[in-house]
Structure formats: C-alpha cells, structure tokens
Tab-separated table of C-alpha atoms and ligand atoms in Angstrom:
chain	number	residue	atom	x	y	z
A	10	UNK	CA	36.504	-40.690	-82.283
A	11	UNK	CA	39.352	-39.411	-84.250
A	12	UNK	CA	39.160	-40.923	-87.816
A	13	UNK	CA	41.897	-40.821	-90.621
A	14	UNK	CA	40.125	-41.608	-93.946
A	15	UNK	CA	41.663	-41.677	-97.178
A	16	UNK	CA	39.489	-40.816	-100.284
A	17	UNK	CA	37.119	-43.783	-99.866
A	18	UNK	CA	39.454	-46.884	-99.496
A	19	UNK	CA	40.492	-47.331	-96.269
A	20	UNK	CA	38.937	-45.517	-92.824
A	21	UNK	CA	41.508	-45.740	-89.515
A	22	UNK	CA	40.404	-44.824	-86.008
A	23	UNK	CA	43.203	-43.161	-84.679
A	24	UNK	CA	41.860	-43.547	-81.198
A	25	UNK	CA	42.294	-47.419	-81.448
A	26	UNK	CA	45.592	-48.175	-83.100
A	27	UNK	CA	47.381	-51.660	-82.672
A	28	UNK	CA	49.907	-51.190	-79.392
A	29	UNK	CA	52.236	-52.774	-81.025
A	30	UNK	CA	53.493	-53.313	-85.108
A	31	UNK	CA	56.110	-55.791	-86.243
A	32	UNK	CA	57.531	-55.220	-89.659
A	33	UNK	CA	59.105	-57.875	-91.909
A	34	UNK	CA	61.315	-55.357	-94.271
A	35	UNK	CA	60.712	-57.197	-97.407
A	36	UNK	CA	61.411	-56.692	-101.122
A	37	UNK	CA	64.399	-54.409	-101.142
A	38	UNK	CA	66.041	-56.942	-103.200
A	39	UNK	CA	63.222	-57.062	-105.753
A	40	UNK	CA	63.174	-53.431	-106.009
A	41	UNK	CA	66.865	-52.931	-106.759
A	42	UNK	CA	66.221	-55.802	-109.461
A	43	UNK	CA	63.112	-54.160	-111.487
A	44	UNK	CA	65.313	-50.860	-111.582
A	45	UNK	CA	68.671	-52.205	-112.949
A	46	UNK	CA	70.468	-51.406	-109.404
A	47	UNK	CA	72.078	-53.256	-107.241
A	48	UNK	CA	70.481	-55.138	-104.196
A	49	UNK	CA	72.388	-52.578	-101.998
A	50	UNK	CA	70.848	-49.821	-103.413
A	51	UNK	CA	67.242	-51.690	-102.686
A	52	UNK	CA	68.410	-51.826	-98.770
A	53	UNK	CA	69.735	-47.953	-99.177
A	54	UNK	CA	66.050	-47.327	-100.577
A	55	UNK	CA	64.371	-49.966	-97.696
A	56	UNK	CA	66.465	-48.130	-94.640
A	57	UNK	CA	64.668	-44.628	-95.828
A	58	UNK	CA	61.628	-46.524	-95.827
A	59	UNK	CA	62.163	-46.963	-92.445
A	60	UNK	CA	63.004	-43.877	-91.231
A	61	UNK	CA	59.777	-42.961	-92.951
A	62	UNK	CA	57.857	-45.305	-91.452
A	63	UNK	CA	59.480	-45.158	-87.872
A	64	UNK	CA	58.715	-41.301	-87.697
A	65	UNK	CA	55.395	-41.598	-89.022
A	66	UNK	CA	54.720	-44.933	-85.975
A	67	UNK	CA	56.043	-42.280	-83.706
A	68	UNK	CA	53.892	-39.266	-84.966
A	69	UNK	CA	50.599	-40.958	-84.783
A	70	UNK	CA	50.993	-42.336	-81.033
A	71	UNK	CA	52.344	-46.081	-82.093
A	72	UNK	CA	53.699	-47.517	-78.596
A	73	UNK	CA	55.680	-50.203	-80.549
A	74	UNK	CA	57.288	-50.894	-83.602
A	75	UNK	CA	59.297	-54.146	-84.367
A	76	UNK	CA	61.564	-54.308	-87.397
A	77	UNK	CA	63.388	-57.597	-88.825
A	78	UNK	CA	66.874	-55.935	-89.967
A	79	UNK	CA	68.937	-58.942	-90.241
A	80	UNK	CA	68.482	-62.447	-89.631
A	81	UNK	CA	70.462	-64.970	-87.955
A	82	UNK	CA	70.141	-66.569	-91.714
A	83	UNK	CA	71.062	-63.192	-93.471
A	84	UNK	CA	74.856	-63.929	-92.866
A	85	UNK	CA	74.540	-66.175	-95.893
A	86	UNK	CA	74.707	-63.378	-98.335
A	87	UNK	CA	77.484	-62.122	-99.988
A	88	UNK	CA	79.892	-60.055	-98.059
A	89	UNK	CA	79.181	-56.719	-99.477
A	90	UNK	CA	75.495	-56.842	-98.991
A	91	UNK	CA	75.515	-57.399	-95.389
A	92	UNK	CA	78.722	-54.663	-95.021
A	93	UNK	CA	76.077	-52.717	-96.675
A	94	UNK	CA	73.197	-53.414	-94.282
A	95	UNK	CA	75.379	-53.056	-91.418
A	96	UNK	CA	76.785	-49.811	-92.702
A	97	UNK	CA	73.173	-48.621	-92.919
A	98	UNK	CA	72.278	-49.426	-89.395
A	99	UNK	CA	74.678	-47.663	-88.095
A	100	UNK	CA	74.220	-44.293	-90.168
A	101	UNK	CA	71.097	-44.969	-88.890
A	102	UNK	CA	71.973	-45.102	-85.450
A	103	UNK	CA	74.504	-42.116	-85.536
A	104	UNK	CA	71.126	-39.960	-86.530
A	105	UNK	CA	68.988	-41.639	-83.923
A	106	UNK	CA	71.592	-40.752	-81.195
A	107	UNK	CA	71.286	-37.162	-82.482
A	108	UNK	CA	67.179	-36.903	-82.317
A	109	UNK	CA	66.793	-39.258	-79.170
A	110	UNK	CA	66.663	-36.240	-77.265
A	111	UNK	CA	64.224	-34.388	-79.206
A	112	UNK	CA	61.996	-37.552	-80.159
A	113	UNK	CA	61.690	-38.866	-76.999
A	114	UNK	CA	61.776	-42.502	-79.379
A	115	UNK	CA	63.438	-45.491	-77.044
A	116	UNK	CA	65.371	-47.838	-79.258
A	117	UNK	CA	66.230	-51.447	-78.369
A	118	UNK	CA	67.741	-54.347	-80.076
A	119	UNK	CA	66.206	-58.172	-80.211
A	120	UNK	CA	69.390	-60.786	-81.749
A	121	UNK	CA	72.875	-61.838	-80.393
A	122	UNK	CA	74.637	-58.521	-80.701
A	123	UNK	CA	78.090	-60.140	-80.231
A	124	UNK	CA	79.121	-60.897	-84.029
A	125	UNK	CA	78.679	-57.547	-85.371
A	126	UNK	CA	81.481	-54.916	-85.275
A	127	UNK	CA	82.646	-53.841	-82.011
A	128	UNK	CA	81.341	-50.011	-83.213
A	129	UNK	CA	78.424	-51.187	-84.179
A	130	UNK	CA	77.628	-53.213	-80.827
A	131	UNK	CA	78.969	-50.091	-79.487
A	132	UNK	CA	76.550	-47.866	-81.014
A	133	UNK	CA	73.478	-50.241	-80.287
A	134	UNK	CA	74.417	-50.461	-76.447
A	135	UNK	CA	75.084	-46.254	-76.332
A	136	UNK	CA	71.549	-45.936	-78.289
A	137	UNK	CA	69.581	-48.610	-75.716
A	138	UNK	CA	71.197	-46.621	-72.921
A	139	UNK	CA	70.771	-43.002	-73.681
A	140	UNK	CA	66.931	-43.683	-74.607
A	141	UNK	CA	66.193	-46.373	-71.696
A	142	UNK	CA	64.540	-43.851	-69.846
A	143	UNK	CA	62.574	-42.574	-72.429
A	144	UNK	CA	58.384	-43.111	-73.042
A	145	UNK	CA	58.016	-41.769	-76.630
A	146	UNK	CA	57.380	-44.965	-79.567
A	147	UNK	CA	59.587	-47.939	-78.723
A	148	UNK	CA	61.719	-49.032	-81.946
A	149	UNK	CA	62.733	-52.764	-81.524
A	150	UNK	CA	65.758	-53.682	-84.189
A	151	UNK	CA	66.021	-56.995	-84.813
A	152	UNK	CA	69.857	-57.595	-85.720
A	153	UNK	CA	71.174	-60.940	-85.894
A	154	UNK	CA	67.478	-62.331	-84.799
A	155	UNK	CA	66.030	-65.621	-84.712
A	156	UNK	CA	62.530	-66.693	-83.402
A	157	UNK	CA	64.331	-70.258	-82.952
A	158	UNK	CA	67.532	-68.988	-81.526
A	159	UNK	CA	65.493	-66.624	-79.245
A	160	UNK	CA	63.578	-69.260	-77.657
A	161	UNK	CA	66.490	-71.561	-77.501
A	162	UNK	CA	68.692	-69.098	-75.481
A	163	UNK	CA	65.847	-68.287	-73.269
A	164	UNK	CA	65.218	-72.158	-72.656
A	165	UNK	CA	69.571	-72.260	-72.141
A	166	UNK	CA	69.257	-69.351	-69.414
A	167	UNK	CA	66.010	-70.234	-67.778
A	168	UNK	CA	67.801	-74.063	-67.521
A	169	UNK	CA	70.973	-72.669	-66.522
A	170	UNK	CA	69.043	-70.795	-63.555
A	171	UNK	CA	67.027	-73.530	-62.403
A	172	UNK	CA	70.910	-75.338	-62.251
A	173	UNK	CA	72.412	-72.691	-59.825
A	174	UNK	CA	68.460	-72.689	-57.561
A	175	UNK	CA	67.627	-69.234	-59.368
A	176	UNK	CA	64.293	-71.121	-60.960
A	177	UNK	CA	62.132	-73.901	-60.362
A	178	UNK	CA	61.709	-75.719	-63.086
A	179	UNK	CA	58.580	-77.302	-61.580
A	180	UNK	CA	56.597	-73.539	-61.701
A	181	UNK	CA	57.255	-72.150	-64.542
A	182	UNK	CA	54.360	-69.836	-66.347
A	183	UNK	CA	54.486	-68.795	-70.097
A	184	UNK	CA	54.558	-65.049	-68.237
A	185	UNK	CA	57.463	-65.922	-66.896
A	186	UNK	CA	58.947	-67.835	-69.843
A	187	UNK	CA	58.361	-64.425	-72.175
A	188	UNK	CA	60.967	-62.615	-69.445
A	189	UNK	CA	63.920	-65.065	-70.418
A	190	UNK	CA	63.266	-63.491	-74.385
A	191	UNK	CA	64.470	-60.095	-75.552
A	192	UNK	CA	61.379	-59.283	-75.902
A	193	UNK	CA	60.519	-59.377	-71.772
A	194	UNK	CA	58.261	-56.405	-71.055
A	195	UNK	CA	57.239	-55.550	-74.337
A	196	UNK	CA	53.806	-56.934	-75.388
A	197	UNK	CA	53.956	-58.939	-78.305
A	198	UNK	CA	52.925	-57.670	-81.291
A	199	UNK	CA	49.244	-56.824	-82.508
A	200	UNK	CA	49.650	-56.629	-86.440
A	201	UNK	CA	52.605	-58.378	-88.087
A	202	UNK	CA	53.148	-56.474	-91.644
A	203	UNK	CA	54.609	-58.742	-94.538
A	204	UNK	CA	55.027	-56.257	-98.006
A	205	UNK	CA	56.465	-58.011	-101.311
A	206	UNK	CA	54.042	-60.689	-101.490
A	207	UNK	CA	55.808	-63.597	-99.809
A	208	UNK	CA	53.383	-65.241	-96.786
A	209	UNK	CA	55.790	-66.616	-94.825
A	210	UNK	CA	56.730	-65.910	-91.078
A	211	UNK	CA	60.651	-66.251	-91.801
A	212	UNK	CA	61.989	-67.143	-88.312
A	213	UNK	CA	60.234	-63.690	-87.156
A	214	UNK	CA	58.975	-63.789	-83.205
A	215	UNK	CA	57.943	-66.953	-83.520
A	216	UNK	CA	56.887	-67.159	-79.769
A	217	UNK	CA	55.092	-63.531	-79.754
A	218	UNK	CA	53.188	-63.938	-82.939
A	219	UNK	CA	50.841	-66.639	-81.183
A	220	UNK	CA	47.967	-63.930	-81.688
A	221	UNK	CA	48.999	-61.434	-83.649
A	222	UNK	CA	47.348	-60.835	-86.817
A	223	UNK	CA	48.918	-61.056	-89.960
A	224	UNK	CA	48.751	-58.124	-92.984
A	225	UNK	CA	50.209	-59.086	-96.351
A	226	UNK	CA	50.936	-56.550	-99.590
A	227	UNK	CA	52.276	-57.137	-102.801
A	228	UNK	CA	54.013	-53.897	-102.084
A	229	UNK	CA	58.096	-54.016	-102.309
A	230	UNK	CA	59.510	-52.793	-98.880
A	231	UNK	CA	61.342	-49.563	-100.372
A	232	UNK	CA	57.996	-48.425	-101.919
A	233	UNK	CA	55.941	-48.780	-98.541
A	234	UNK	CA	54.949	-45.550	-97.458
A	235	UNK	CA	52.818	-43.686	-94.664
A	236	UNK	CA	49.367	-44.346	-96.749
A	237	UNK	CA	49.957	-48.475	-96.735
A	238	UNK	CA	50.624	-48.266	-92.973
A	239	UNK	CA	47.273	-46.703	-92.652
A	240	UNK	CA	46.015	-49.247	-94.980
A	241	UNK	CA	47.639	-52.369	-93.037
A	242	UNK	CA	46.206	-50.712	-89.935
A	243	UNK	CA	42.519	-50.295	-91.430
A	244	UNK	CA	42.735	-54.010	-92.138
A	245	UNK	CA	43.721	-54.765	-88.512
A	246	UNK	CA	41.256	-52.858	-87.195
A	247	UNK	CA	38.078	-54.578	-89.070
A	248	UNK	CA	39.657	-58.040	-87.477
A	249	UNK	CA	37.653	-59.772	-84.759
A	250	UNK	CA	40.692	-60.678	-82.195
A	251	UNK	CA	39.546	-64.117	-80.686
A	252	UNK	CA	42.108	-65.252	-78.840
A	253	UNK	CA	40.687	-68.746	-78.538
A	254	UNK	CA	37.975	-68.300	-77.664
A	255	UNK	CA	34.586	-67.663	-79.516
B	20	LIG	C1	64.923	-58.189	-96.978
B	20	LIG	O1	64.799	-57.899	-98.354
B	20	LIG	C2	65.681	-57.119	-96.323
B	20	LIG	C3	66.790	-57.298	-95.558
B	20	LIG	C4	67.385	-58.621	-95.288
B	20	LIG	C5	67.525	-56.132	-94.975
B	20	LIG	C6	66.680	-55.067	-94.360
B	20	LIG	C7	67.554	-53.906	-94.096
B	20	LIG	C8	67.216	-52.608	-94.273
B	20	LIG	C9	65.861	-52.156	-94.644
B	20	LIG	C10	68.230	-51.517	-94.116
B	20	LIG	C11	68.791	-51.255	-92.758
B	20	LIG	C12	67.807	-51.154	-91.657
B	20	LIG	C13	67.624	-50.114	-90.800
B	20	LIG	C14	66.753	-50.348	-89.626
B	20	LIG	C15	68.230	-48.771	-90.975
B	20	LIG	P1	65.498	-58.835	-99.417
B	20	LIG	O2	66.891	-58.352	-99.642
B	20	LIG	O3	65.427	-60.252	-98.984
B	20	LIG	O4	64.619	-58.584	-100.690
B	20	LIG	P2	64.315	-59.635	-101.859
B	20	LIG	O5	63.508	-60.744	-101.249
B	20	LIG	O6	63.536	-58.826	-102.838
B	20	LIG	O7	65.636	-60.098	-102.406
C-alpha cells in the first residue's frame, strides 16, 4: 500500500484516492481583502492556486477534478471583476492548449457557454476538442454553472425528446436522467472541497452531490496548497461511505 504521510497529522493511501474531487474555489475575495489588494488580485492569486492544484490532481493519479469558476449568479458582480475572471480563464486556457499534448489532461466545461466572449467559447470548444481523446486527469470547468439551471435544461431536453418520440417519458431511470446533464459519463463526485469557512453547497452539482462527502477548511482558496489536498483527502478516506444503507 503506497502511503503519503505528513509529519504525524494526516496519513493518505495513495492506492485508494477519491475518483473524483469537486472544488468550490472559495475565499479569493477574502484574501485580496486581509492584504489591502483588490478582489482581482485574490482571483489572480486563486487561478495559480489552481494550476497548482490541477497539476498536483494530475500528478498523483486523480481521474477527476471539478472546479466552480463562475456561477450562473457570479454575473452580479461588478464588471471588472468578472472581465477579470474571464480574462484569467482564458490565459489559462491558452497554456492548457500548449501542455495538452504533453499532459495527456482532458479538459471539459459544465455551464451555458453561450454568454461568454465568442474567443473565449472559442477557446473552451478548441480545448474540449483537442483533449477529447485524451485519458490523463479529467479537469471539469464550471463556467456559467448552475446545479438548478443544469437540471432544468436537462428536464427541457429530455421533455423536448419525449415531444418529437426520442424518449418515453413513462421509462425513464435516474441513469438515464444523469446523461441529459453535462456531467453524462463522468461519475459524480466522491469528495466535495469547500476552503474559506463558508458550509454552504452554493448552487454546486446539486444532482451529483447526492453522496458525495463533504470537506470544509477555514483555509482562503488562494492559500490552498498541495499539503491541504492531502489533508481533505485523509479526511475522505477515514469516512464510512453508506450510501443508504447501513
Ligand atoms: C469565489 O471567491 C471565486 C470566484 C467566484 C472565482 C473563481 C475564479 C478563479 C479562481 C480564477 C479563474 C479560474 C481558473 C480555472 C483559471 P469569492 O470572490 O467569492 O471570495 P470571497 O467570498 O472571499 O469574496
């Protein structure tokens, strides 16, 4: 059994890891706050985080990682922050398209893709298509996401089929239910990471989180690290998963 074990605190089996993390990126705005900066500075400071973070998933054998980006709600903020986030992504995604290759990392995107900037759409679609093929650590983005959207577009196009004879509406499985989400073929998430101490789910895969387990630090987003993956993944991994039953 291959262990990772930190001084005494926390002991991970590497040989057992969660299939699949979601991450709520939480706190950037907090962090900016306690240093005198700007909130866009705390999401410059949150998006290294992540690159962190998503290269370390990758490194250690992850199969998925989920992060919340931007929220269907997020569009309430002022203009310049979200320009900011958005400009972030996609520096982000002009270096992902670079490393695909090498990384072997598949990227996809959960959210209604069609209000953001027709580059940025652009670069999402390019990024989804170069990697489809690839088996490395799938990266989820969720970019103009909602749990309650989500479910109420799949519920639209699942309707809309069983209108045109495409679906019976008499036979219809949660199985086949999780296919009309953008989540189809991914499993849903094992370990659902909250850091800057709010407890809250936030909209976040509302309909995949039925049995995830939930990790919560008081830990600001931008000052999450390698070490408090581990940690969140210790936690997980002393959890008796019930599912129900007993
Ligand atoms: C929540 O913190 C964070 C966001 C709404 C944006 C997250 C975006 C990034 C980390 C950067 C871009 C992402 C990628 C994948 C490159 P908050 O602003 O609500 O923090 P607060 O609660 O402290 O105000």
């Amino acid at each position: 059994m291959a262990l990772f074990q930190k001084k005494a605190d926390y002991q991970v089996d590497m040989d057992h890891l969660p299939q699949h993390i979601a991450i709520i990126m939480d706190g950037n705005g907090r962090w900016a706050k306690k240093r005198g900066l700007p909130r866009t500075a705390g999401h410059a400071a949150g998006a290294e985080t992540f690159r962190t973070v998503a290269t370390f998933a990758k490194d250690i054998g992850l199969q998925y990682l989920t992060v919340y980006a931007f929220s269907t709600e997020n569009w309430k903020r002022p203009p310049e922050e979200v320009a900011a986030i958005m400009s972030l992504l996609e520096k982000y995604l002009h270096e992902a398209i670079g490393r695909m290759a090498r990384d072997k990392v598949k990227m996809a995107f959960f959210g209604d893709l069609s209000p953001l900037a027709p580059k940025l759409q652009t670069l999402c679609h390019e990024t989804e298509e170069i990697s489809k093929g690839y088996d490395g650590c799938q990266v989820n983005i969720c970019l103009n996401y909602g749990g309650r959207d989500e479910v109420m577009r799949a519920a639209m196009a699942y309707a809309q089929a069983c209108v045109e004879g495409r679906a019976d509406p008499n036979h219809l499985t949660q199985e086949q239910f999780g296919n009309w989400l953008y989540s189809a073929g991914i499993p849903d998430p094992d370990l659902i990471i909250r850091p800057s101490g709010e407890q809250r789910i936030s909209n976040f895969l509302l309909w995949q989180c039925a049995y995830a387990e939930f990790y919560y630090t008081d830990v600001l987003w931008p000052d999450f690290s390698k070490d408090e993956l581990l940690k969140a993944i210790a936690s997980y991994q002393n959890r008796s998963r019930r599912y129900g039953g007993i």
